[in-house]
Coordinates of C-alpha atoms in Angstrom, one line a residue:
Chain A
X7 CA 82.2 39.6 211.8
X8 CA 83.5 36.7 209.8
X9 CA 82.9 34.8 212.7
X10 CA 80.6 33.4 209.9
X11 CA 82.9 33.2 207.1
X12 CA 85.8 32.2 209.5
X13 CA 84.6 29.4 211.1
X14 CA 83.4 28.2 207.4
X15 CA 86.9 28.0 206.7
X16 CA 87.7 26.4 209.6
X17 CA 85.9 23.6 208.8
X18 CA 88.2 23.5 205.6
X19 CA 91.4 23.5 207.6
X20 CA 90.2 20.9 209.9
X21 CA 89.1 18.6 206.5
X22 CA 92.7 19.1 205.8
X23 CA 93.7 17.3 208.8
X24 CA 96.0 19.2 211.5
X25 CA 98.0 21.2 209.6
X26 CA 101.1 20.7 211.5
X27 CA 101.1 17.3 211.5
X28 CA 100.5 17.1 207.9
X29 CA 103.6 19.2 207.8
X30 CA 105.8 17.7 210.0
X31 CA 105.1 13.9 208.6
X32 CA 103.3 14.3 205.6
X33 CA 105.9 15.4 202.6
X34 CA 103.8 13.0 200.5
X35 CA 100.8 14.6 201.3
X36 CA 101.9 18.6 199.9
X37 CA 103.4 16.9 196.8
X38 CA 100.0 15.8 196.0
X39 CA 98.5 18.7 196.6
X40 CA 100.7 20.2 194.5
X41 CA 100.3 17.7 192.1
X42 CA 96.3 18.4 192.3
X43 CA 97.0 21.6 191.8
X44 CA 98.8 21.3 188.5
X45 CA 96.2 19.0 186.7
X46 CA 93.9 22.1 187.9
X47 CA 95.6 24.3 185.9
X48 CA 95.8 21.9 183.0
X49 CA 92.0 20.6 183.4
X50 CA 91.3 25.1 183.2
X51 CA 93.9 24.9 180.1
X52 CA 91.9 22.4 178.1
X53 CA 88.3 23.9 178.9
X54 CA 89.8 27.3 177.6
X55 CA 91.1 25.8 174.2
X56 CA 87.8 24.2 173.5
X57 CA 85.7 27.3 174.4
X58 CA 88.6 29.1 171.9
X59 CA 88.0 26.6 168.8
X60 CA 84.1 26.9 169.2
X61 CA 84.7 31.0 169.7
X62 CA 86.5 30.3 166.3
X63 CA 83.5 28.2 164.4
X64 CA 81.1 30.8 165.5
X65 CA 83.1 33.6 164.0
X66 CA 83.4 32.0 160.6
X67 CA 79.1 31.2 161.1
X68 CA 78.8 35.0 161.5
X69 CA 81.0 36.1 158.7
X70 CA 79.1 32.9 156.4
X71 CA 75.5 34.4 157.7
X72 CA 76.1 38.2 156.8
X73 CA 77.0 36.8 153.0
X74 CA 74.0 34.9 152.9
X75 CA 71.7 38.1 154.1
X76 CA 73.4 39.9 151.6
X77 CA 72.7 37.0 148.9
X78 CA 69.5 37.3 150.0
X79 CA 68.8 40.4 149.8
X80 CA 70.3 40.6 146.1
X81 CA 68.2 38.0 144.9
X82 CA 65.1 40.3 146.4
X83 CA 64.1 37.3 149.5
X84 CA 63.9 39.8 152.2
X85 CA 62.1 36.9 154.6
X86 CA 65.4 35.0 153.9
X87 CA 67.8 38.0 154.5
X88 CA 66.1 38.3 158.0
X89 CA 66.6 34.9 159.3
X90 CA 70.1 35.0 158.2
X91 CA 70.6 38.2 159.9
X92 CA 68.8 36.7 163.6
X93 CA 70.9 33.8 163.3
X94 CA 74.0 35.8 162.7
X95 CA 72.4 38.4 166.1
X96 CA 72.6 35.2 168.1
X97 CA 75.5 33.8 166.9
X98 CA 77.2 37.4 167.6
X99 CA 75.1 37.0 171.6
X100 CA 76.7 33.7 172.2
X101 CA 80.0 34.3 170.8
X102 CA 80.7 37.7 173.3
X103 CA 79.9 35.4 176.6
X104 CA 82.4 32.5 174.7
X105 CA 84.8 35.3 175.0
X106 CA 83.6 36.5 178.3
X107 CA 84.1 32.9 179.9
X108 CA 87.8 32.3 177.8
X109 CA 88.8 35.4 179.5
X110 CA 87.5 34.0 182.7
X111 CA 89.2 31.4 182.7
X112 CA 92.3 32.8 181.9
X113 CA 92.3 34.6 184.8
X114 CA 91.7 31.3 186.9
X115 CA 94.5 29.5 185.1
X116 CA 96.7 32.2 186.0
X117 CA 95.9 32.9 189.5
X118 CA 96.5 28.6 190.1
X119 CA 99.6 29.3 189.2
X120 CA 100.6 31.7 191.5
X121 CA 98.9 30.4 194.4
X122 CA 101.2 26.7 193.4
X123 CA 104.4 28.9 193.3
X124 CA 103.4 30.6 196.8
X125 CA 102.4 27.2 198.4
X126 CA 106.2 26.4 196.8
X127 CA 107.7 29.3 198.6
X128 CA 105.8 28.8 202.3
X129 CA 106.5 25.1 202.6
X130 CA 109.8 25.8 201.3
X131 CA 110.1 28.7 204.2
X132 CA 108.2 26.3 206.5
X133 CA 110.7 23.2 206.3
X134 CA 113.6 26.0 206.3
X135 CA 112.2 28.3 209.6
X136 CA 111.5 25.0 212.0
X137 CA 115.1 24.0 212.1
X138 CA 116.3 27.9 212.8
X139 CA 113.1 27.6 215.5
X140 CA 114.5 24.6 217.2
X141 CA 118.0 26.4 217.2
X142 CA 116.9 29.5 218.5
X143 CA 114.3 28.8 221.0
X144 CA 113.4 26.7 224.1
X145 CA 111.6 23.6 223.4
X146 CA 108.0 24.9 224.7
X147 CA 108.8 28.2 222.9
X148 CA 109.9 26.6 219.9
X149 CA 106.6 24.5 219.5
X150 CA 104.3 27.9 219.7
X151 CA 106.2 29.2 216.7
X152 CA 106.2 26.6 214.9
X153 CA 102.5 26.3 215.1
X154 CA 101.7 29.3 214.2
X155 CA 103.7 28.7 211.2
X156 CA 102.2 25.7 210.7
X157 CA 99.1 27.6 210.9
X158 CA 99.8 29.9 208.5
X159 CA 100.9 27.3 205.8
X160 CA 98.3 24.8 206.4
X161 CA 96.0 28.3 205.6
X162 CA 97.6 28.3 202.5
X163 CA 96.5 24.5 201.6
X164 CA 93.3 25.2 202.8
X165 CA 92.8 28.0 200.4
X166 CA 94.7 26.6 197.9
X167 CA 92.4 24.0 197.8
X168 CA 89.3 25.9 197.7
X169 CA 90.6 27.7 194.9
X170 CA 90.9 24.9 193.0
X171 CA 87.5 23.4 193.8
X172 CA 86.1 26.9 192.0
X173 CA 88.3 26.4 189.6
X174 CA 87.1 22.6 188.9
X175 CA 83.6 23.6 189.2
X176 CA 83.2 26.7 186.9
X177 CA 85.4 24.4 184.2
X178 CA 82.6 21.9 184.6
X179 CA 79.9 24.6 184.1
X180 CA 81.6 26.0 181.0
X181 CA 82.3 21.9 179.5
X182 CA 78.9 21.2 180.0
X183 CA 78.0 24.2 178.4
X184 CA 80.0 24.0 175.4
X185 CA 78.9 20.0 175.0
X186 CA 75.1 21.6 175.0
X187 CA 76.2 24.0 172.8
X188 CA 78.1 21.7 170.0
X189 CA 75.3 19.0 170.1
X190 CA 72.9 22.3 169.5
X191 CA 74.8 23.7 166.7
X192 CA 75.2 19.8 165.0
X193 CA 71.9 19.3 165.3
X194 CA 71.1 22.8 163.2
X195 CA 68.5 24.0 166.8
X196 CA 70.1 27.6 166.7
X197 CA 67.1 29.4 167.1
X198 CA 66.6 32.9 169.0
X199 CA 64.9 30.9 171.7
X200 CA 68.5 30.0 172.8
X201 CA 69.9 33.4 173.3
X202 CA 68.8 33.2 176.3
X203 CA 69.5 30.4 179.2
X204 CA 67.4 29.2 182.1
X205 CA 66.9 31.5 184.6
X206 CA 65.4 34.2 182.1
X207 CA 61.1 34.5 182.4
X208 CA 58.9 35.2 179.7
X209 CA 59.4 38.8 179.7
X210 CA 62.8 38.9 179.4
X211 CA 62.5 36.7 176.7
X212 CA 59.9 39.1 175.1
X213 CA 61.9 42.3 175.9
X214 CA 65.4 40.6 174.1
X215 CA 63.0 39.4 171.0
X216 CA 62.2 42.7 170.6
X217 CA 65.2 44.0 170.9
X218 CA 66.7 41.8 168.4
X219 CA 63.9 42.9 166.2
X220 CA 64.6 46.3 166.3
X221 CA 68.5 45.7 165.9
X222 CA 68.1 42.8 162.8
X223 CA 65.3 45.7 161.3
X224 CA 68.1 48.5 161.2
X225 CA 70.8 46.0 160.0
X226 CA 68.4 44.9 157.4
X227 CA 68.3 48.7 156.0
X228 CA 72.0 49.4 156.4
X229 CA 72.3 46.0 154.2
X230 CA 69.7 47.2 151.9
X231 CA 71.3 50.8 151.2
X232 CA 74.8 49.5 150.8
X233 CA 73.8 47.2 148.4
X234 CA 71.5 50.2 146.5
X235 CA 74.8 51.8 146.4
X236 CA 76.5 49.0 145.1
X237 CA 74.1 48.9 142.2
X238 CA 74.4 52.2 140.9
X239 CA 76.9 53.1 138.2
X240 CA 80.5 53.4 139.3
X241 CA 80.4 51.8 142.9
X242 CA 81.9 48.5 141.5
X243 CA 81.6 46.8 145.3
X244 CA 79.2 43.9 144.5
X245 CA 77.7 42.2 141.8
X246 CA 76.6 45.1 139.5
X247 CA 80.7 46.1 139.5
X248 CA 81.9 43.2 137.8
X249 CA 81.6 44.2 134.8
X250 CA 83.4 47.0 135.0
X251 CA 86.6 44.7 136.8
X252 CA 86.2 42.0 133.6
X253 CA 86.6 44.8 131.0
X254 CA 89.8 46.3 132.8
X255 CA 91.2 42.4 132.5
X256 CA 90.6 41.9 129.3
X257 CA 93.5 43.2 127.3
X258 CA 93.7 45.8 125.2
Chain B
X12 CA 95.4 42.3 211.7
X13 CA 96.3 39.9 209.0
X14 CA 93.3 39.3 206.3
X15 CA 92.8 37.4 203.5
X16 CA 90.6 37.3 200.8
X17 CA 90.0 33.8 200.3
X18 CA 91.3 32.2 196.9
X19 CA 93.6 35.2 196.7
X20 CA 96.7 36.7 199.3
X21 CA 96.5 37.5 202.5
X22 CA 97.0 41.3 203.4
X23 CA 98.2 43.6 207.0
X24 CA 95.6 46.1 207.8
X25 CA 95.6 49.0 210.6
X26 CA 93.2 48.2 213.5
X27 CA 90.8 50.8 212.8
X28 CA 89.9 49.1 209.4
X29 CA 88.7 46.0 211.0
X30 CA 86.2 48.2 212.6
X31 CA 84.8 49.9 209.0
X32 CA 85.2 45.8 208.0
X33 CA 82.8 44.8 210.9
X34 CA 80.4 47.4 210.1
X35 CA 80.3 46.2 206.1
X36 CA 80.2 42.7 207.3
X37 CA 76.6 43.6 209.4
X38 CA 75.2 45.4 207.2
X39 CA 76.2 42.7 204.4
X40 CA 74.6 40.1 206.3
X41 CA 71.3 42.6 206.8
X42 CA 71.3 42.9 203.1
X43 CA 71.6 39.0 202.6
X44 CA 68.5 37.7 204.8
X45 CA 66.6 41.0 203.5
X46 CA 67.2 39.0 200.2
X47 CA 68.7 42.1 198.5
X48 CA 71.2 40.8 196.4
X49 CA 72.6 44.2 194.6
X50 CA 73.2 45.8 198.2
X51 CA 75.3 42.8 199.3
X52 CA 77.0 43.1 196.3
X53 CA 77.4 46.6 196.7
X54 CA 78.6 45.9 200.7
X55 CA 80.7 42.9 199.5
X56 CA 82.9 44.8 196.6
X57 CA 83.6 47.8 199.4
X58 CA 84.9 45.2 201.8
X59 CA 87.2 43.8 198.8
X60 CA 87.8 47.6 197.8
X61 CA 89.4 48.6 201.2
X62 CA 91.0 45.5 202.1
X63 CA 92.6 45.8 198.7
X64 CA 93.5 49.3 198.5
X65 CA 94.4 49.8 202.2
X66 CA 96.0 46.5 202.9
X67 CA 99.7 46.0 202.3
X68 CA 100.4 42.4 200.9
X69 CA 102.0 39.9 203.1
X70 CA 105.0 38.5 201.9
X71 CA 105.1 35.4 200.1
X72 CA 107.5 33.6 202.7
X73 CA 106.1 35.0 205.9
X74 CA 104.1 32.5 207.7
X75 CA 101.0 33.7 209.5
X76 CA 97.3 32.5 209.7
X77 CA 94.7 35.0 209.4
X78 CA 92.4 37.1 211.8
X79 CA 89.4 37.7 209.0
X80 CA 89.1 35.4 206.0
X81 CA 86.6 37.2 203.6
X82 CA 85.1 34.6 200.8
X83 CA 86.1 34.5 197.7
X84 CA 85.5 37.7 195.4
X85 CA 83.5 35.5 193.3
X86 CA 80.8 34.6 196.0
X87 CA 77.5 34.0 194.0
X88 CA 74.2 35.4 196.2
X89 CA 73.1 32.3 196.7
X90 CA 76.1 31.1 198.2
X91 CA 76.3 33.8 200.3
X92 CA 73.0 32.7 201.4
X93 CA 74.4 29.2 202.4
X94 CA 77.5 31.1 204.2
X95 CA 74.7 32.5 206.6
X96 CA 72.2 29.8 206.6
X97 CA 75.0 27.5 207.8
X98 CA 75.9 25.5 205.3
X99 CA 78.9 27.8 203.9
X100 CA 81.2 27.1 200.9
X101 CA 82.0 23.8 202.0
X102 CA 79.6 21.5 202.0
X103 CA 78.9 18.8 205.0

């Protein structure tokens, strides 16, 4: 079976030079791995805060857009109300797959971890088990087990390693993102077109424009018959109630 | 038989399961030069599944290499395509 996938990796372990030499001679050499490993983790931990603050932005934009429909909609712009509300549907799109890709990462930072700490533990057990190996067993024995240790470990780096490279590479996907995204948002371009990335056709796009129609329409009326409420005589929610809240003020 | 899912732990799995493993693994290469991504997903996941589920982690200071190395969980299609094309997750 994973002959395939085996051999793949493989190729991975033999980048990493032989394993048992790099273990035997190298300390240097699994101190920078480590050392790789922990600006991993701290390249994963900056990506995540930046994806967090724009998560933030765009929540304030959605809460800033839903006033504006509703200022809209007061003042009788209906056109005006609806563009708010599209913006604030896109806004709402982009800001669950911010979330989507914080969590992700999240996950990654935390798995880096663990996979440092075990690294820790097996060249730890590694340095520890050769000595007992040379104690215990004849010399031609002794060198089997401790390549098949070695094998084991150097399995670890291997894999360590490709975890990271993942690591580095969705971080990069997710920067690059966020960059296109900032420069979008400075720049004022939010329009639906963007809801959806490359790799979408024309009928996909079609099909979501429609939904969003559909969903902005609805949203539209829910707006519209809270604010009818608000207008009528004792719902002192918005604008038409603050008359009633002056008069309690004002003293007796 | 020792297996580990690459980028995660390596687990110890009965004999037999290396046989239901094989069969996935076929079929999940079938599905992959068919070009039918949801039923290599589907194939992929239940190899995870069982390996998961039926495996029994390896301890963090035993030191062993692996029989199977299955890719990592989050394999994208087309890199599956590249495992079995030749130019796997590692590029020359």
């Amino acid at each position: 079976m994973s002959v395939v996938f085996k051999s793949k990796i493989s190729k991975l372990l033999d980048r990493a030079e032989d394993p048992s030499e790099t273990l035997e001679y190298s300390y240097q050499k699994q101190m920078e791995l480590l050392q790789n490993v922990k600006k991993g983790v701290a390249d994963v931990v900056t990506a995540k805060k930046r994806l967090q603050l724009q998560s933030q932005k765009m929540e304030q934009q959605v809460v800033k857009l839903d006033t504006q429909a509703r200022q809209a909609l007061s003042a009788g712009r209906d056109d005006l109300a609806r563009v708010a509300l599209e913006r604030k549907q896109f806004t709402q799109t982009e800001l669950q797959s911010l979330d989507g890709q914080v969590v992700e990462l999240e996950t990654q930072q935390q798995q880096l971890i663990e996979k440092e700490q075990r690294l820790r533990v097996k060249l730890e057990q590694f340095r520890t088990k050769k000595e007992v190996i040379k104690a215990q067993y004849s010399a031609a024995e002794a060198q089997v087990k401790i390549s098949e240790a070695a094998t084991g470990v150097g399995e670890e780096m291997a894999d360590i390693g490709l975890a990271m490279q993942r690591a580095q590479d969705k971080t990069e996907n997710m920067r690059a993102r966020a960059g296109a995204m900032e420069e979008l948002e400075e720049a004022g371009a939010f329009d639906d077109n963007l809801t959806l990335g490359s790799g979408k056709d024309d009928i996909d796009r079609e099909l979501a424009k429609l939904t969003t129609g559909t969903e902005v329409d609805s949203e539209l009326e829910r707006m519209k018959a809270e604010l009818g409420a608000g207008s009528g005589a004792d719902a002192p929610a918005l604008g038409a109630g603050g008359d009633d809240i002056n008069k309690e003020e004002k003293p007796a | 038989m020792i297996v580990r899912i690459a980028t995660e732990r390596q687990y110890r799995l009965p004999d037999e399961t290396a046989d239901r493993l094989n069969e996935l693994d076929n079929e999940a290469v079938a599905a992959v030069e068919a070009d039918d991504e949801p039923r290599f997903r589907q194939l992929f996941d239940e190899m995870l599944t069982i390996v998961r589920r039926d495996g029994q982690l390896v301890e963090e200071d035993e030191l062993t290499g692996s029989q199977i190395i299955i890719p990592p969980p989050d394999l994208t299609f087309a890199e599956a395509k590249g495992e079995f094309t030749g130019e796997g997750l590692i590029p020359d």
